[in-house]
Amino acid sequence: QVQLVESGGGVVQPGESLRLSCTASGSMRNIGLMAWYRQAPGNERELVAQINDGYTRYSDSVLGRFTISRDFATDGAKSVLYLQTRSLKPEDTALYLCHARGIKTLRGRDYWGQGTQVTVSS
């Protein structure tokens, strides 16, 4: 199994930055794609950025402002997914959720964290 725990959210002013982290533990060798999603009240959950085998993809709304990256522990027991956000806007306000997709023995399984709240307000 896989556990995901997000951190790093907060309240910031427009134009500021935050670095979100998602600590993943468990069967890391059976995790492939990882991603950040966000969901604002009344809105559907939307993909923000994803990373898989070093390839990254971003939504148009964050392209050029956000950067996704992933660190691997040498023992394969943990992995940390990051989302560096810059030039934050009020419309970036949302609950940011970490997602991981299983491969190999965990193929077809999706894992989610509880989320970390980002609020951008002047």
C-alpha positions as a Python dict, from the first residue, in 0.01 Angstrom:
ca = {
    (1, 'Q'): (0, 0, 0),
    (2, 'V'): (91, 368, -31),
    (3, 'Q'): (36, 658, 206),
    (4, 'L'): (46, 1022, 96),
    (5, 'V'): (77, 1319, 332),
    (6, 'E'): (78, 1677, 201),
    (7, 'S'): (220, 1984, 372),
    (8, 'G'): (331, 2337, 294),
    (9, 'G'): (4, 2515, 233),
    (10, 'G'): (-86, 2846, 389),
    (11, 'V'): (-221, 3195, 343),
    (12, 'V'): (-17, 3422, 117),
    (13, 'Q'): (-59, 3746, -72),
    (14, 'P'): (-83, 3766, -452),
    (15, 'G'): (259, 3739, -614),
    (16, 'E'): (410, 3530, -336),
    (17, 'S'): (533, 3172, -348),
    (18, 'L'): (480, 2846, -161),
    (19, 'R'): (646, 2505, -185),
    (20, 'L'): (408, 2217, -132),
    (21, 'S'): (536, 1874, -34),
    (22, 'C'): (382, 1530, -51),
    (23, 'T'): (562, 1258, 142),
    (24, 'A'): (485, 919, -4),
    (25, 'S'): (562, 602, 187),
    (26, 'G'): (496, 235, 140),
    (27, 'S'): (547, 37, -175),
    (28, 'M'): (737, 304, -369),
    (29, 'R'): (867, 61, -632),
    (30, 'N'): (506, 7, -734),
    (31, 'I'): (428, 374, -790),
    (32, 'G'): (455, 534, -1131),
    (33, 'L'): (291, 862, -1219),
    (34, 'M'): (248, 1121, -944),
    (35, 'A'): (54, 1442, -968),
    (36, 'W'): (-88, 1745, -794),
    (37, 'Y'): (-456, 1826, -827),
    (38, 'R'): (-655, 2109, -675),
    (39, 'Q'): (-1015, 2164, -587),
    (40, 'A'): (-1181, 2493, -497),
    (41, 'P'): (-1524, 2508, -332),
    (42, 'G'): (-1795, 2451, -590),
    (43, 'N'): (-1546, 2348, -857),
    (44, 'E'): (-1442, 2013, -997),
    (45, 'R'): (-1105, 1868, -910),
    (46, 'E'): (-851, 1974, -1172),
    (47, 'L'): (-508, 1847, -1265),
    (48, 'V'): (-235, 2100, -1186),
    (49, 'A'): (82, 1910, -1277),
    (50, 'Q'): (205, 1555, -1319),
    (51, 'I'): (540, 1379, -1339),
    (52, 'N'): (631, 1034, -1465),
    (53, 'D'): (978, 900, -1545),
    (54, 'G'): (1107, 1256, -1546),
    (55, 'Y'): (845, 1385, -1791),
    (56, 'T'): (625, 1665, -1666),
    (57, 'R'): (297, 1817, -1776),
    (58, 'Y'): (117, 2128, -1652),
    (59, 'S'): (-224, 2280, -1683),
    (60, 'D'): (-234, 2596, -1892),
    (61, 'S'): (-335, 2800, -1587),
    (62, 'V'): (-8, 2727, -1400),
    (63, 'L'): (240, 2675, -1687),
    (64, 'G'): (545, 2888, -1628),
    (65, 'R'): (456, 2960, -1265),
    (66, 'F'): (457, 2616, -1100),
    (67, 'T'): (722, 2345, -1107),
    (68, 'I'): (670, 1982, -1012),
    (69, 'S'): (958, 1761, -900),
    (70, 'R'): (1014, 1434, -718),
    (71, 'D'): (1289, 1306, -491),
    (72, 'F'): (1351, 938, -428),
    (73, 'A'): (1497, 795, -109),
    (74, 'T'): (1790, 567, -182),
    (75, 'D'): (1626, 276, 2),
    (76, 'G'): (1310, 312, -203),
    (77, 'A'): (1095, 337, 109),
    (78, 'K'): (993, 698, 66),
    (79, 'S'): (951, 956, -204),
    (80, 'V'): (872, 1326, -182),
    (81, 'L'): (672, 1506, -447),
    (82, 'Y'): (709, 1885, -460),
    (83, 'L'): (512, 2165, -617),
    (84, 'Q'): (698, 2494, -624),
    (85, 'T'): (444, 2769, -681),
    (86, 'R'): (534, 3123, -784),
    (87, 'S'): (344, 3442, -866),
    (88, 'L'): (38, 3309, -690),
    (89, 'K'): (-300, 3452, -784),
    (90, 'P'): (-630, 3457, -595),
    (91, 'E'): (-764, 3203, -845),
    (92, 'D'): (-497, 2957, -726),
    (93, 'T'): (-683, 2933, -395),
    (94, 'A'): (-783, 2569, -345),
    (95, 'L'): (-720, 2248, -159),
    (96, 'Y'): (-414, 2091, -321),
    (97, 'L'): (-412, 1712, -332),
    (98, 'C'): (-134, 1467, -404),
    (99, 'H'): (-208, 1168, -627),
    (100, 'A'): (-12, 853, -706),
    (101, 'R'): (-93, 578, -954),
    (102, 'G'): (10, 221, -891),
    (103, 'I'): (204, 2, -1131),
    (104, 'K'): (322, -362, -1126),
    (105, 'T'): (162, -529, -822),
    (106, 'L'): (-42, -212, -752),
    (107, 'R'): (-148, -166, -1112),
    (108, 'G'): (-477, 17, -1151),
    (109, 'R'): (-485, 158, -800),
    (110, 'D'): (-508, 529, -728),
    (111, 'Y'): (-392, 685, -404),
    (112, 'W'): (-479, 1029, -264),
    (113, 'G'): (-366, 1241, 25),
    (114, 'Q'): (-589, 1454, 246),
    (115, 'G'): (-475, 1778, 89),
    (116, 'T'): (-314, 2103, 196),
    (117, 'Q'): (-500, 2434, 173),
    (118, 'V'): (-356, 2723, -26),
    (119, 'T'): (-525, 3060, 14),
    (120, 'V'): (-412, 3361, -188),
    (121, 'S'): (-563, 3684, -64),
    (122, 'S'): (-467, 4046, -16),
}
